[in-house]
Tab-separated table of N, CA and C in Angstrom:
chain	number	residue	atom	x	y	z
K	1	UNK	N	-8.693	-9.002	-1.268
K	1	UNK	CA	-8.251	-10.155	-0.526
K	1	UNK	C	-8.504	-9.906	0.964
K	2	UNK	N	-9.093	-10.919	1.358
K	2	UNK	CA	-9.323	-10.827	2.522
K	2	UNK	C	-8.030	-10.257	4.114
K	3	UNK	N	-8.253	-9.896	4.897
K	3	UNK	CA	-7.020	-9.602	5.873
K	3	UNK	C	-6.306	-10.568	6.119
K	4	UNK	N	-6.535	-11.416	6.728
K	4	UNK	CA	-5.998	-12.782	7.699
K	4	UNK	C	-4.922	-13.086	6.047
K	5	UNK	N	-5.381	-13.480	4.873
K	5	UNK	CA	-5.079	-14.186	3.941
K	5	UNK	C	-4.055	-13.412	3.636
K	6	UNK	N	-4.035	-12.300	3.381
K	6	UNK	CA	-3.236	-10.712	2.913
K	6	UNK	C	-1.918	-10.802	3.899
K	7	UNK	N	-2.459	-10.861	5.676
K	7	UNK	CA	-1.090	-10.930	6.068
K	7	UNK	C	-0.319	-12.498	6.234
K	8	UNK	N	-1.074	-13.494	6.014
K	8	UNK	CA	-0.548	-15.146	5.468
K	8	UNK	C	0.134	-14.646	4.495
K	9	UNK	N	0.141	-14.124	3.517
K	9	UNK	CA	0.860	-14.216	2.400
K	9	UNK	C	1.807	-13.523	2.172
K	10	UNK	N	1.782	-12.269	2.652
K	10	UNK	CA	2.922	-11.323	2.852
K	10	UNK	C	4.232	-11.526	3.966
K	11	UNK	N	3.488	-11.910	5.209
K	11	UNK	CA	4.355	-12.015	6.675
K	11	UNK	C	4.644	-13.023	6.937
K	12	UNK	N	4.055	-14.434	6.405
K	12	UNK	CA	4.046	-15.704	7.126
K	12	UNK	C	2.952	-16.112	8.489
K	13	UNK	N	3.265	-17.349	8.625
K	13	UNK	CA	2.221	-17.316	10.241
K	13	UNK	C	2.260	-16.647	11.176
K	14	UNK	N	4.000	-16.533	11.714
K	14	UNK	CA	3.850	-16.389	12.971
K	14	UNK	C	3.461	-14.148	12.854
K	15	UNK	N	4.387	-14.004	11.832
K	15	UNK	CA	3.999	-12.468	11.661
K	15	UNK	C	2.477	-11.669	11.309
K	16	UNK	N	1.801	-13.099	10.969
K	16	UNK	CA	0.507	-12.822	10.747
K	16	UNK	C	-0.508	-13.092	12.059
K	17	UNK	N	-0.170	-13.613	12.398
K	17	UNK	CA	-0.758	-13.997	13.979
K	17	UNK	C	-0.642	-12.675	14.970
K	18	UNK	N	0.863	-12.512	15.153
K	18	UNK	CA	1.368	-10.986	15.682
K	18	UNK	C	0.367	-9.597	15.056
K	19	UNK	N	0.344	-9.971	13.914
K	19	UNK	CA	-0.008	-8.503	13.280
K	19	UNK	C	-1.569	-8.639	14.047
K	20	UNK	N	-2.082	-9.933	13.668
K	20	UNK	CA	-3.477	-9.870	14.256
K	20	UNK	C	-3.769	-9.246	15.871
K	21	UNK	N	-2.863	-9.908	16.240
K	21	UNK	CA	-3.347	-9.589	17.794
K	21	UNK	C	-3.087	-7.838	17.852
K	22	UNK	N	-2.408	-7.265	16.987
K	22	UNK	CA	-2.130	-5.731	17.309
K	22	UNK	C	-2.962	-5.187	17.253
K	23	UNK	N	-3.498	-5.645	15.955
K	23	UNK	CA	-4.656	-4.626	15.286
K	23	UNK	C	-5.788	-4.961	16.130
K	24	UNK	N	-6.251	-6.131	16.724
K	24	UNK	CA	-7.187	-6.399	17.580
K	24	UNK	C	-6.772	-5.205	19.016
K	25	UNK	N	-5.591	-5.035	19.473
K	25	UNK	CA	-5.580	-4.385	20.485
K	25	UNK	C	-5.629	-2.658	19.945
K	26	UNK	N	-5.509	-2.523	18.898
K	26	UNK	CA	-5.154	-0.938	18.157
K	26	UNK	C	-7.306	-0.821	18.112
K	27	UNK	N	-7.517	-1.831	17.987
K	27	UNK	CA	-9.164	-1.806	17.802
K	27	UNK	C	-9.744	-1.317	19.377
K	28	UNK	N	-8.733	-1.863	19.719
K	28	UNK	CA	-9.271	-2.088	21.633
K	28	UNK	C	-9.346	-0.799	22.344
K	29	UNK	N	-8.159	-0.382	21.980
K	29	UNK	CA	-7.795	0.976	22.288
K	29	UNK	C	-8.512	2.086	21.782
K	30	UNK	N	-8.934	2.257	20.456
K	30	UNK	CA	-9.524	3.394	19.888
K	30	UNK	C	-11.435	2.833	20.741
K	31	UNK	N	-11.745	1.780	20.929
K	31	UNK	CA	-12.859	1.898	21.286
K	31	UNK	C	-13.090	2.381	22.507
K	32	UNK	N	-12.426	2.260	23.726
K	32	UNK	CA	-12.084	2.749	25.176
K	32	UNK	C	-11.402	4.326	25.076
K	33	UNK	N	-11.165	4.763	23.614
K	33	UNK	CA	-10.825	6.296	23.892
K	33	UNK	C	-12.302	6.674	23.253
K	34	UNK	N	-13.577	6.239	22.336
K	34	UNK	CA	-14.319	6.738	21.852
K	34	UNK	C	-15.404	6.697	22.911
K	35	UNK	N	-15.177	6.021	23.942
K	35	UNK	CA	-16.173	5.965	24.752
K	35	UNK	C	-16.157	6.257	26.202
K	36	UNK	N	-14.672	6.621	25.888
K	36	UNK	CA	-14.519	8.186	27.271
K	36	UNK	C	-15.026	9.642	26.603
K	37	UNK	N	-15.551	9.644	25.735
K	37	UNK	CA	-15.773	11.106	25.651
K	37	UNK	C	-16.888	11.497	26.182
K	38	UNK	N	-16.943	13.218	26.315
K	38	UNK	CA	-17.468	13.665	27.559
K	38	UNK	C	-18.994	13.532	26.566
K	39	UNK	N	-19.776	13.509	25.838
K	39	UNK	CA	-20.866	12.884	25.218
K	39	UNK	C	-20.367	11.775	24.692
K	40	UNK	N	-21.245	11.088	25.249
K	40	UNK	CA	-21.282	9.412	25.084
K	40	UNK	C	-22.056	9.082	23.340
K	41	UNK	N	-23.507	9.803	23.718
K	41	UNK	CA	-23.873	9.569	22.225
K	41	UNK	C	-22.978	9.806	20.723
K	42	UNK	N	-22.539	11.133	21.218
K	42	UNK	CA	-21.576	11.921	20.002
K	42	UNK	C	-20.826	10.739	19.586
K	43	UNK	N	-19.821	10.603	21.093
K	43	UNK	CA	-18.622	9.478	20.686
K	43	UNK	C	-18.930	8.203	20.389
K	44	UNK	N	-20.114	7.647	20.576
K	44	UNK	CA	-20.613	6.456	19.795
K	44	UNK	C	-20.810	6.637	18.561
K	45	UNK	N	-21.245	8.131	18.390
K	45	UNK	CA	-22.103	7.565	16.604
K	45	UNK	C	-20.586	7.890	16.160
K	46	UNK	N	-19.280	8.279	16.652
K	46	UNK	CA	-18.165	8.852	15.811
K	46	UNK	C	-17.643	7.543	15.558
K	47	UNK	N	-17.762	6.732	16.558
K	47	UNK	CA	-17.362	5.089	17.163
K	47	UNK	C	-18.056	4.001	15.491
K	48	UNK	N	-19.361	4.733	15.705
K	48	UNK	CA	-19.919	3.690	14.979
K	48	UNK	C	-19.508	3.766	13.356
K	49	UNK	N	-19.441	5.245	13.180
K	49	UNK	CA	-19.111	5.650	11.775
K	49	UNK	C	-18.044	5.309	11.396
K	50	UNK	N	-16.914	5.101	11.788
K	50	UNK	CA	-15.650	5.548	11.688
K	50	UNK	C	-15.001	3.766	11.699
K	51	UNK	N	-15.347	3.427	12.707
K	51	UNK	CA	-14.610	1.941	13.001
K	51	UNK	C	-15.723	0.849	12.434
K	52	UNK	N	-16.690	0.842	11.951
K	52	UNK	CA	-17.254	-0.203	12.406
K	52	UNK	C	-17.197	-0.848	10.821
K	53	UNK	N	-16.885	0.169	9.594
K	53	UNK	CA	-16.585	-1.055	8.563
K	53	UNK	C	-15.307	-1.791	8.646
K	54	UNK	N	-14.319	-1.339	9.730
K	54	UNK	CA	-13.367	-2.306	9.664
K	54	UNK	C	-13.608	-3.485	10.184
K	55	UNK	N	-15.003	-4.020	11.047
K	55	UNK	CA	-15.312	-5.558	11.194
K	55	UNK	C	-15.560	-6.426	9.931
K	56	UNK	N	-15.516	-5.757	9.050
K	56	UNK	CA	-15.703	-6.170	7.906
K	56	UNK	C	-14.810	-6.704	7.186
K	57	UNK	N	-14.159	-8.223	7.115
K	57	UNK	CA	-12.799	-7.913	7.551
K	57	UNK	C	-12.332	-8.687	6.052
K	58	UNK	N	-13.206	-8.998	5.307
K	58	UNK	CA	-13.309	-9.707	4.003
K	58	UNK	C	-13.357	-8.545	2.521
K	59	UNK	N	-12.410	-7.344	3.105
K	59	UNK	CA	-12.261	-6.495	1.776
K	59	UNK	C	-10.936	-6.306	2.262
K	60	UNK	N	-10.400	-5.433	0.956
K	60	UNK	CA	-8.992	-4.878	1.198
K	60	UNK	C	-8.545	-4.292	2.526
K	61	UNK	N	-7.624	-4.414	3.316
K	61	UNK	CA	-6.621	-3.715	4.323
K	61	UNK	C	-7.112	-2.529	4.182
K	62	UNK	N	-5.790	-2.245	2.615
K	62	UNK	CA	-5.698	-1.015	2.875
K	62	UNK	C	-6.799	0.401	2.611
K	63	UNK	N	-7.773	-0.573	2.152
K	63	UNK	CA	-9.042	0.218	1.281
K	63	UNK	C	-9.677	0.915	2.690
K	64	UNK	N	-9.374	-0.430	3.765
K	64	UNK	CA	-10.687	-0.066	5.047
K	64	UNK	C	-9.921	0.718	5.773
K	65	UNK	N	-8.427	1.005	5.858
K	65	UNK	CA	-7.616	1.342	7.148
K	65	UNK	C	-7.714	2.880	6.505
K	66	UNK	N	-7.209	3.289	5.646
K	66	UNK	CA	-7.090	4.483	4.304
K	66	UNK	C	-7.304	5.578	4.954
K	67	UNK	N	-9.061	5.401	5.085
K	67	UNK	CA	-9.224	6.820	5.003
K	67	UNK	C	-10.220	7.036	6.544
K	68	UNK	N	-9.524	5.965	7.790
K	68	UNK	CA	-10.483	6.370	8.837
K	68	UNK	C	-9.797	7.574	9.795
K	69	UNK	N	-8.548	7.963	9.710
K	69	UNK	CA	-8.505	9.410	9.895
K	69	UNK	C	-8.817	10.371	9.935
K	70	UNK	N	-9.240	10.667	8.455
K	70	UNK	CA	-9.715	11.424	7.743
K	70	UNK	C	-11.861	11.928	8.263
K	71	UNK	N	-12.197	10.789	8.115
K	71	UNK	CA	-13.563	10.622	8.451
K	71	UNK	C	-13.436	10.416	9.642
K	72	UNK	N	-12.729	10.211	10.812
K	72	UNK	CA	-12.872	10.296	12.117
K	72	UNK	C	-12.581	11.845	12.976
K	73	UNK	N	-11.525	12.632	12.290
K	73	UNK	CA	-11.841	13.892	12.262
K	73	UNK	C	-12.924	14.824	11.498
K	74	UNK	N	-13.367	14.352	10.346
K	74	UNK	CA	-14.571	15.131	10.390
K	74	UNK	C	-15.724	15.005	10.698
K	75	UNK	N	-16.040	13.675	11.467
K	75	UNK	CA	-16.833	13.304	12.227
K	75	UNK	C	-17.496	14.261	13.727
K	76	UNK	N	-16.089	14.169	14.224
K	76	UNK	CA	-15.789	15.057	15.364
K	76	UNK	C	-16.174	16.463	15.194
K	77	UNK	N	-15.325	17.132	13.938
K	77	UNK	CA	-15.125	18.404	13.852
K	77	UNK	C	-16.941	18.770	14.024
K	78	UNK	N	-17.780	18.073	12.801
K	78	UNK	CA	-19.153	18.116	12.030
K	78	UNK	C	-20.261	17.807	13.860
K	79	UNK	N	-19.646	17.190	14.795
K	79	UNK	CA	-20.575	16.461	15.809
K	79	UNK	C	-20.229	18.038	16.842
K	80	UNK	N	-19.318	18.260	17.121
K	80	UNK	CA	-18.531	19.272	18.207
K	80	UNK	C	-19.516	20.717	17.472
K	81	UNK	N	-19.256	20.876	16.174
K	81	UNK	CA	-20.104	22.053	15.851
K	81	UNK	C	-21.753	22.457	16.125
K	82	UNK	N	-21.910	21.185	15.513
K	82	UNK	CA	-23.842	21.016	15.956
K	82	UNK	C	-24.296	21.198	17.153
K	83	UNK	N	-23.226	20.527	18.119
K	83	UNK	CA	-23.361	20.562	19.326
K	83	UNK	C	-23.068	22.314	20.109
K	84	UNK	N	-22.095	22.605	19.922
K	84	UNK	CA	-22.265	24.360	19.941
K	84	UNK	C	-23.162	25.108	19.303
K	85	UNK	N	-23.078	24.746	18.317
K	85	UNK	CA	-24.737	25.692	17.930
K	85	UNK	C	-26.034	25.017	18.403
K	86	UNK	N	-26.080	24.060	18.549
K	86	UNK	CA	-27.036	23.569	19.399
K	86	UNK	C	-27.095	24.315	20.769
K	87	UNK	N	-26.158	24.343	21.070
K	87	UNK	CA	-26.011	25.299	22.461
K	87	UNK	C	-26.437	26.701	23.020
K	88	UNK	N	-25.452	27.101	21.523
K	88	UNK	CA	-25.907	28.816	21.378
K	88	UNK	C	-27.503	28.744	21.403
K	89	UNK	N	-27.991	27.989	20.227
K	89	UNK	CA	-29.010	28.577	19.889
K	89	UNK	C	-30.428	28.395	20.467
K	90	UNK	N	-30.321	27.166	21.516
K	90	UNK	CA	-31.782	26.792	22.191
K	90	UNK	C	-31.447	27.102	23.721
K	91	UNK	N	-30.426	27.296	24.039
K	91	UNK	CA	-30.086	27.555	25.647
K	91	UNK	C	-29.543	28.784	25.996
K	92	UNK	N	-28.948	29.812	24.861
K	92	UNK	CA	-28.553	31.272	24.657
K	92	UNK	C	-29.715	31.804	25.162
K	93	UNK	N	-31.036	31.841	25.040
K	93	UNK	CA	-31.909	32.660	24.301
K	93	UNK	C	-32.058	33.333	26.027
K	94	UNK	N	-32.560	32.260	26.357
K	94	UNK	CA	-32.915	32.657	27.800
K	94	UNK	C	-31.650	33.793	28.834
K	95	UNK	N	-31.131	34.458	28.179
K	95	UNK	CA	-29.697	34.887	29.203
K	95	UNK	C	-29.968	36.405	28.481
């Protein structure tokens, strides 16, 4: 079931209206922290991976909200590593 419909039916209007505008600002917020990071590319593709099936807004809530924790830390963890060994290993050599 779609979102909008999911919280119509559960919350009513006016609680569904509310809920909307949160999650629009909870959206707002995680995009202005993914795109202060000190690599821009990194924090985009973490940006892109992580948030961007929730525009998708015509499947389950809780299916899309679930598991972006999860995949937004190992996003990071998997981007931060490459990037250190990337480091070590093509800019070490010379020292």
């Amino acid at each position: 079931m779609p979102w909008i419909s999911e919280f119509y039916l559960v919350y009513g209007y006016t609680k569904a209206t509310a809920i909307s505008f949160l999650l629009g600002g909870i959206l707002a917020i995680f995009v202005f922290v993914c795109s202060k990071t000190r690599h821009r590319a990194v924090g985009f593709g973490i940006f892109s991976s992580s948030i961007l099936p929730l525009f998708y807004q015509e499947s389950n809530f809780s299916v899309m909200v679930g598991n972006i924790f999860t995949i937004t830390l190992f996003l990071i963890f998997i981007s931060f590593s490459f990037i250190y060994l990337y480091q070590k290993l093509f800019f070490g050599r010379g020292k």
